[in-house]
Structures are given as structure tokens and as C-alpha cells.
Coordinates of C-alpha atoms and ligand atoms in Angstrom, one line a residue:
M91 CA -0.1 0.1 0.0
E92 CA 1.3 3.7 -0.7
K93 CA 0.2 6.0 2.1
N94 CA 0.8 9.8 2.5
I95 CA 2.3 11.0 5.8
A96 CA 2.0 14.7 7.0
V97 CA 4.7 15.0 9.2
I98 CA 4.6 17.9 12.1
K99 CA 8.1 17.7 13.1
G100 CA 7.4 20.7 15.7
D101 CA 10.0 21.9 18.5
G102 CA 11.7 20.8 21.4
I103 CA 12.6 17.4 21.3
G104 CA 10.4 17.1 18.3
P105 CA 12.6 16.8 15.3
E106 CA 14.7 14.1 17.1
I107 CA 11.7 11.8 18.3
V108 CA 10.0 12.0 14.8
T109 CA 13.0 11.1 13.2
E110 CA 13.3 7.8 14.7
A111 CA 9.4 7.2 14.4
M112 CA 10.3 7.7 10.4
K113 CA 13.2 5.3 10.5
V114 CA 10.8 2.5 11.9
L115 CA 8.0 3.1 9.5
D116 CA 10.5 3.1 6.6
K117 CA 11.4 -0.3 8.0
V118 CA 8.0 -1.6 8.0
A119 CA 7.6 -0.6 4.5
E120 CA 10.6 -2.3 3.5
K121 CA 9.5 -5.7 5.1
Y122 CA 6.0 -5.5 4.3
G123 CA 6.0 -3.9 0.5
H124 CA 4.7 -0.4 1.8
K125 CA 5.6 2.8 0.5
F126 CA 5.4 5.9 2.9
N127 CA 5.5 9.3 1.2
Y128 CA 6.5 12.0 4.0
E129 CA 5.6 15.8 3.2
Q130 CA 7.0 17.8 6.3
L131 CA 5.1 20.9 7.8
L132 CA 5.5 23.4 10.4
M133 CA 3.3 24.1 13.6
G134 CA 4.1 25.5 16.5
G135 CA 7.2 27.9 17.6
C136 CA 9.2 26.8 14.2
S137 CA 5.8 28.0 12.4
I138 CA 5.7 31.2 14.3
D139 CA 9.8 31.9 13.1
A140 CA 9.1 31.4 9.8
N141 CA 5.7 32.4 9.1
G142 CA 4.7 34.6 11.9
V143 CA 1.6 32.4 13.1
P144 CA 1.8 29.0 14.6
L145 CA -0.5 27.1 12.2
T146 CA -1.1 28.6 8.4
D147 CA -3.8 27.6 6.5
E148 CA -1.7 25.7 3.7
T149 CA -0.5 23.3 6.7
I150 CA -4.3 22.4 7.7
E151 CA -5.2 21.9 3.7
R152 CA -2.0 19.8 3.2
C153 CA -3.0 17.9 6.5
K154 CA -6.5 17.6 5.1
A155 CA -5.3 16.1 1.9
S156 CA -2.7 13.3 3.3
D157 CA -3.7 10.0 5.0
A158 CA -2.8 11.0 8.2
V159 CA -0.5 13.2 10.4
L160 CA 2.4 12.2 12.4
M161 CA 3.4 14.7 15.1
G162 CA 6.1 15.3 17.5
S163 CA 5.5 18.4 19.8
I164 CA 5.3 22.0 19.7
G165 CA 6.2 24.8 22.3
G166 CA 8.9 25.5 24.2
D167 CA 9.7 26.8 28.1
T168 CA 6.9 29.1 29.0
T169 CA 9.0 31.5 31.3
K170 CA 11.9 32.1 28.6
S171 CA 11.2 31.7 25.2
P172 CA 9.8 34.8 23.5
W173 CA 7.1 32.8 21.8
Y174 CA 5.2 33.5 25.2
K175 CA 5.6 37.3 24.9
L176 CA 3.0 36.9 21.9
P177 CA -0.6 37.4 22.5
A178 CA -2.4 33.8 23.5
N179 CA -3.7 33.2 20.1
L180 CA -0.6 33.5 18.3
R181 CA 1.3 31.1 20.8
P182 CA 2.6 27.7 19.5
E183 CA -0.2 25.9 21.7
A184 CA -2.9 28.0 19.6
G185 CA -1.5 26.4 16.6
L186 CA -2.4 22.5 18.6
L187 CA -6.0 23.7 19.3
K188 CA -6.4 25.2 16.0
I189 CA -5.5 22.1 13.9
R190 CA -7.5 19.7 16.4
K191 CA -10.6 21.8 15.6
S192 CA -10.0 22.2 11.8
L193 CA -9.3 18.7 11.4
G194 CA -12.3 17.5 13.7
L195 CA -10.2 15.3 15.9
F196 CA -12.7 15.1 18.5
A197 CA -11.5 11.6 19.6
N198 CA -8.2 11.6 21.7
L199 CA -7.0 7.8 22.9
R200 CA -4.5 8.0 25.2
P201 CA -3.5 4.1 26.2
C202 CA -1.5 4.0 29.7
L203 CA -0.1 0.4 30.3
L204 CA 2.8 -0.3 33.0
F205 CA 5.3 -2.6 30.8
S206 CA 6.2 -5.5 33.5
E207 CA 9.9 -4.5 32.9
L208 CA 9.7 -1.1 34.0
S209 CA 7.4 -1.7 36.9
S210 CA 10.5 -0.3 39.0
A211 CA 9.9 2.9 37.5
C212 CA 6.3 3.3 38.4
P213 CA 6.4 6.1 41.7
L214 CA 3.3 3.7 43.2
K215 CA 3.6 1.5 46.1
K216 CA 5.0 -2.0 45.0
E217 CA 2.0 -4.1 46.1
I218 CA -0.2 -1.8 43.5
S219 CA 2.9 -1.8 40.6
D220 CA 3.1 -5.5 40.9
K221 CA -0.8 -5.7 39.5
G222 CA -0.1 -3.8 36.7
F223 CA -2.6 -1.7 34.6
D224 CA -3.8 -1.5 31.3
M225 CA -6.1 1.5 30.4
L226 CA -7.4 4.1 27.7
I227 CA -8.2 7.4 28.6
M228 CA -10.6 8.3 25.8
R229 CA -10.5 12.3 26.2
E230 CA -13.1 14.4 24.1
L231 CA -10.8 16.8 22.5
T232 CA -12.8 19.5 20.6
G233 CA -15.4 21.2 23.0
G234 CA -15.7 21.6 26.4
L235 CA -13.5 24.4 28.4
Y236 CA -10.9 24.5 25.9
F237 CA -13.4 25.6 23.0
G238 CA -16.0 27.7 25.1
E239 CA -16.1 31.5 24.8
R240 CA -14.1 33.2 26.8
H241 CA -13.2 36.7 27.6
T242 CA -11.3 39.1 29.8
E243 CA -12.9 42.6 30.8
E244 CA -12.6 44.8 33.7
V245 CA -16.2 45.6 35.3
N246 CA -16.4 48.6 37.9
G247 CA -12.4 48.8 38.0
V248 CA -12.2 45.0 38.8
M249 CA -10.6 42.9 36.3
N250 CA -12.7 39.6 35.4
A251 CA -11.9 36.8 33.2
V252 CA -14.9 34.1 31.9
D253 CA -14.1 30.6 30.5
T254 CA -17.1 28.6 29.6
L255 CA -17.8 24.8 29.7
K256 CA -20.3 23.8 27.0
Y257 CA -21.3 20.4 25.2
D258 CA -24.3 19.7 23.5
E259 CA -25.5 15.9 23.8
K260 CA -24.4 15.5 19.9
E261 CA -20.7 16.4 21.0
I262 CA -21.4 13.8 24.1
R263 CA -22.8 11.3 22.1
R264 CA -20.1 10.8 19.5
I265 CA -17.2 10.8 22.4
A266 CA -19.5 8.1 24.1
I267 CA -19.8 6.0 20.9
K268 CA -16.1 6.1 20.6
A269 CA -15.6 4.7 24.1
F270 CA -17.8 2.1 23.8
D271 CA -16.6 1.0 20.4
V272 CA -13.0 1.0 21.9
A273 CA -14.1 -0.9 25.1
M274 CA -15.9 -4.0 23.1
K275 CA -12.1 -4.4 21.3
R276 CA -10.8 -4.6 25.0
R277 CA -12.1 -5.5 28.6
K278 CA -15.7 -4.2 28.2
K279 CA -15.8 -1.6 31.1
V280 CA -16.1 2.1 30.8
T281 CA -15.8 4.6 33.3
S282 CA -17.4 7.8 32.3
V283 CA -15.5 10.8 34.5
D284 CA -17.8 13.6 35.3
K285 CA -18.1 16.3 38.1
A286 CA -22.4 15.8 37.8
N287 CA -22.4 16.5 41.6
V288 CA -22.2 20.2 40.7
L289 CA -21.9 20.9 36.9
D290 CA -24.9 20.7 34.5
S291 CA -22.9 20.2 31.9
S292 CA -21.6 17.0 33.4
R293 CA -25.3 16.0 34.3
L294 CA -25.9 16.1 30.6
W295 CA -23.0 14.0 29.9
R296 CA -23.9 11.2 32.1
K297 CA -27.6 11.1 30.8
V298 CA -26.3 10.6 27.1
V299 CA -23.3 8.5 28.2
E300 CA -26.2 6.2 29.5
E301 CA -28.4 6.3 26.5
V302 CA -25.7 5.1 24.6
A303 CA -24.7 2.3 26.6
K304 CA -27.9 1.0 26.1
D305 CA -26.6 0.1 22.9
Y306 CA -24.0 -1.8 24.3
P307 CA -25.2 -4.6 26.7
E308 CA -21.8 -6.6 27.0
V309 CA -20.0 -3.0 28.3
T310 CA -20.3 -2.6 31.8
L311 CA -20.8 1.3 32.6
E312 CA -19.8 3.2 35.9
H313 CA -20.1 6.8 36.3
M314 CA -17.2 8.4 38.6
L315 CA -16.6 12.0 39.8
V316 CA -13.4 13.3 38.6
D317 CA -11.7 14.3 41.8
N318 CA -12.5 10.3 42.9
S319 CA -11.0 9.4 39.4
A320 CA -8.0 11.4 40.5
M321 CA -7.4 9.6 43.9
Q322 CA -8.4 6.1 42.4
L323 CA -5.6 6.3 39.4
V324 CA -2.9 6.2 42.2
K325 CA -4.8 3.6 44.9
D326 CA -6.0 1.1 42.5
P327 CA -5.4 1.8 38.6
A328 CA -5.9 -1.9 37.5
Q329 CA -9.8 -1.2 38.0
F330 CA -9.8 1.2 34.7
D331 CA -10.2 -0.2 31.3
V332 CA -11.6 2.6 29.1
M333 CA -12.1 6.1 30.9
V334 CA -14.1 8.6 29.1
T335 CA -14.1 12.2 29.7
E336 CA -14.1 15.9 28.9
N337 CA -11.4 17.8 27.7
M338 CA -10.1 19.4 30.3
F339 CA -10.8 16.5 33.0
G340 CA -9.1 14.5 30.2
D341 CA -6.0 16.7 29.9
I342 CA -5.0 16.6 33.5
L343 CA -6.2 12.9 34.1
S344 CA -3.9 11.7 31.3
D345 CA -1.2 13.3 32.7
E346 CA -1.5 11.7 36.3
A347 CA -1.8 8.4 34.4
S348 CA 1.0 8.9 32.4
M349 CA 3.2 9.3 35.5
I350 CA 2.4 6.2 37.0
T351 CA 3.9 3.9 34.0
G352 CA 7.0 5.6 34.8
S353 CA 7.8 8.0 32.1
I354 CA 5.5 10.0 30.1
G355 CA 8.1 9.4 27.2
M356 CA 6.4 5.8 26.8
L357 CA 2.8 6.9 25.9
P358 CA 1.6 7.2 22.3
S359 CA -1.5 9.3 21.6
A360 CA -3.9 9.4 18.6
S361 CA -6.8 12.2 18.0
M362 CA -9.2 11.0 15.6
N363 CA -12.2 12.3 13.4
E364 CA -15.4 10.2 12.7
T365 CA -13.4 8.6 9.8
K366 CA -10.1 6.7 9.9
F367 CA -8.1 9.8 9.6
G368 CA -6.0 10.6 12.3
L369 CA -3.2 12.6 14.0
Y370 CA -0.5 10.6 16.1
E371 CA 1.8 12.3 18.5
P372 CA 3.4 11.5 21.9
S373 CA 1.8 12.1 25.1
G374 CA 4.5 14.1 26.2
G375 CA 6.0 17.6 25.5
S376 CA 8.7 19.3 23.9
A377 CA 11.0 19.1 26.6
P378 CA 13.1 22.0 25.6
D379 CA 15.4 21.2 28.5
I380 CA 16.7 18.3 26.4
A381 CA 16.3 19.5 23.0
G382 CA 19.0 19.0 20.6
Q383 CA 20.7 16.5 22.7
N384 CA 19.9 13.3 21.2
K385 CA 19.1 12.2 24.9
A386 CA 14.8 12.1 24.3
N387 CA 13.0 9.0 24.4
P388 CA 11.6 8.1 21.3
I389 CA 9.4 5.3 22.1
A390 CA 6.0 7.1 22.6
T391 CA 6.3 8.6 18.9
I392 CA 7.0 5.0 17.6
L393 CA 4.2 3.6 19.1
S394 CA 2.1 6.8 18.3
A395 CA 3.2 5.5 14.6
A396 CA 2.3 2.5 15.4
M397 CA -1.3 3.5 16.2
M398 CA -1.3 5.2 12.7
L399 CA -0.3 2.0 11.1
R400 CA -3.4 0.0 13.1
Y401 CA -6.2 2.7 12.9
S402 CA -5.8 4.9 9.8
F403 CA -4.3 2.3 7.5
D404 CA -5.8 -1.0 9.0
M405 CA -2.3 -2.4 9.2
N406 CA -2.9 -4.7 12.2
D407 CA 0.2 -7.1 11.6
E408 CA 2.6 -4.0 11.0
A409 CA 1.9 -2.1 14.4
D410 CA 1.9 -5.6 16.1
A411 CA 5.4 -5.7 14.5
V412 CA 6.1 -2.3 15.9
E413 CA 4.9 -3.0 19.1
N414 CA 6.5 -6.2 19.7
A415 CA 9.5 -4.4 18.5
V416 CA 9.3 -2.0 21.5
R417 CA 8.6 -4.6 24.1
Q418 CA 11.7 -6.6 23.0
T419 CA 13.8 -3.7 22.9
I420 CA 13.1 -3.2 26.8
K421 CA 13.0 -6.9 27.4
D422 CA 16.4 -6.9 26.3
G423 CA 17.7 -4.0 28.6
F424 CA 17.6 -1.3 26.4
R425 CA 16.9 2.3 27.8
T426 CA 16.7 5.7 27.5
G427 CA 18.2 8.2 30.3
D428 CA 14.4 8.6 31.6
I429 CA 13.8 5.1 32.1
M430 CA 17.6 3.7 32.6
S431 CA 18.2 1.6 35.8
E432 CA 21.0 -0.4 37.1
G433 CA 22.6 -2.9 34.6
M434 CA 20.4 -1.6 31.9
T435 CA 22.4 -0.1 28.5
L436 CA 21.8 3.1 28.0
L437 CA 21.1 4.4 24.4
S438 CA 20.7 7.8 22.5
C439 CA 17.4 8.5 21.0
S440 CA 18.7 7.5 17.4
E441 CA 20.2 4.5 19.0
M442 CA 17.0 3.4 20.3
G443 CA 15.2 4.4 17.1
S444 CA 17.9 2.3 15.0
K445 CA 17.6 -0.8 17.9
I446 CA 13.8 -0.7 17.3
A447 CA 14.1 -0.7 13.8
E448 CA 16.4 -3.5 13.7
Y449 CA 13.8 -5.5 16.1
I450 CA 11.3 -5.3 13.2
Ligands
IPM768 C1 -2.1 17.8 25.8 C2 -1.4 19.1 26.0 C3 -2.2 20.4 25.1 C4 -3.5 20.1 25.8 C5 -1.6 21.9 25.5 C6 0.0 21.7 24.9 C7 -2.3 22.8 24.7 O1 -1.1 19.4 27.2 O2 -2.0 17.5 24.4 O3 -2.4 17.4 26.7 O4 -3.7 21.2 26.7 O5 -4.4 19.7 25.0
MG769 MG1 -1.9 17.8 28.5

């Protein structure tokens, strides 16, 4: 098969980690007889430097014309980079929010699993980490607090800032359906996370999720308040299979979930629309402190490329091959700095990419 992949390397460690994912994809193409064409595009700080804006319409159009988008990370040090002296709508993150909205990527899948070989990197008590966990956070990505009306104004000499959390039932229904569909392919449990004891938007969320659940009699549905979910994630993460939640709750809980896997450098993500089209990126950020040093962990980006093979290209064997190669590399004791422990072999970012490609 021939596929056109839009590649947004971005800022910070983005170029390093995406280069390794492309190395692995090229190996897959060679081994399975595919052809992947890459078109490199700018977004984030590098686009601000080149074009004055974090995302151009041209880039959006090129992404739309592609079969899938592979992304690294965007943004810089918010206390030091000149990008953060710009108005909010011209900063790197504005590009990311705009591309999610423009491409209709409402479903953000963030799988979080603890590799047994890395359980010592898990900061939880041993009796909890020994049980392991394997969950998927389905975060709503184009609504809620991130995209509600917002403004800052002075009222009677006092500054006021307003952000609004709005969902309509269609937005809730489509993300709930994605969550139940994914649960059917996993352990058939959905935990819907909300704040229904306080928020109207959460009460509507709960009602719509319950309606959708009727079409999935095999799936067990439970509701959990977001504050309790934050607690349960560190108390007993093994209880979760698919967690579905509002944009902002999902942003926060997915960082928490990633931390208990030991390193955010291990976690991939996929952002999808109603079709098979998606944007694939590691869950972690641009890590400006280690950028350009060939130290970053490329595994999350490589696993994101595997999600692209699976969800956008229907290449399940190829995706399995990438995931198995990652697992074998870890099993054989190869580590980047973030997951390094005594007795293991320390690799640079590019060495890790080459090692995984070798194992394909
Ligand atoms: C994420 C990031 C983004 C978000 C930022 C960079 C705008 O934290 O993908 O989780 O909040 O969605
Ligand atoms: Mg986040």
C-alpha cells in the first residue's frame, strides 16, 4: 500500500523523536512492501519563526490532503521563550488547538499501560505496581472548557476573566460511542468521568452516556466523579479499562495516568475524527531542557506511529510488529535516560530508534 503522511516535527525534542519514528516506519515499509511518502510541515514555534503564526491555512490543507498526520511536539519554555510574549492566539499551543478543531479530531485516545519490565519506574507502592494496569483514556478534544467562549474584561474597575464549559448532546454522544466501541475490543468496561454533583454539563454528559450504553449491553458502565478518579488512579489503577471524559478533565487525568507508568516518554496518543483519519503524537511535551541533545525517549512517538498503522491504515500486523519490537527492546535491557536503571544499557534517542527498527 502507498500512504501519504503529513509530518509535523515541531519544536524542542519533536524533530529528534519524529525522525526515529520515520526510521521505524521505513523499516516497516521495506519489510511489508509498502510505500510511505512524507511531507514535512511546520506548526508551533517553528511556524511562528518562519511564518509569524503557529499554524497556516496551507498546513491545514496539506494535512487534510494526507492519509494521516504524524506529529512530534510543539512549544518551548513558557518562562523564557519569546513565543510566550505573543498574544495567546499566536502562541505555539494555539496552533495545536486550531489543528484539532480544523481537522475535527474530537476523540483523543491515550493508552496507558505499565510494561512489567519497567514496573520499578512506577512511583506507586510495589503492591499496586505488581498488579500492573492497562487503561485507555478517551478524552473529548474539540469541546468543553478549551473551546467555550472566553474573555477578560474590566467591570467596575475590577478585572474579570470568564471561560465557559459547554457541551451539546451530539458532542457527548459521538465521544461516548467511540469509548464503547473501543471497550468492546478490550475488557468491556467504561468509566465515565464527570463532575455531575456540581456541573450541568456533567449531568447532561451522564444522561447521554447512559443512553449510548443501552446499545452496548456487554459493556459495564460506571460513573465516577473526576476528583475521585484522580484518587483512584493512584490507589487502584488496575480497576480501569476505558475512561471517557471531558476535554480538560482528560488533559489532567492523562498526565496523572502517564506518570504512574514511569515515564511520559512511553505513551502514545491518537486524535481521530469520525473517519479513519487521525493525528498521532506522543502524549508528552517538547521538553526544551533536553532538546537537541539526542537524549529524548522516542518510544512514545514510535508507538504513536504504530497506532497510525493500526487505526488509519488498517495495518494490524505491521502495528503489532512495531509494538513487539518496542517490547523486545525493553526486555533486552535497552533504555533511554528517562527509564534507565542499574544494569541496563543506556541508548541515545537515535540509537533507540535504530535498535527498534532492527527488531522489526
Ligand atoms: C496535551 C497538551 C495540550 C492540551 C496543550 C499543549 C495545549 O497538554 O495535549 O495534553 O492541553 O491539550
Ligand atoms: Mg496535557
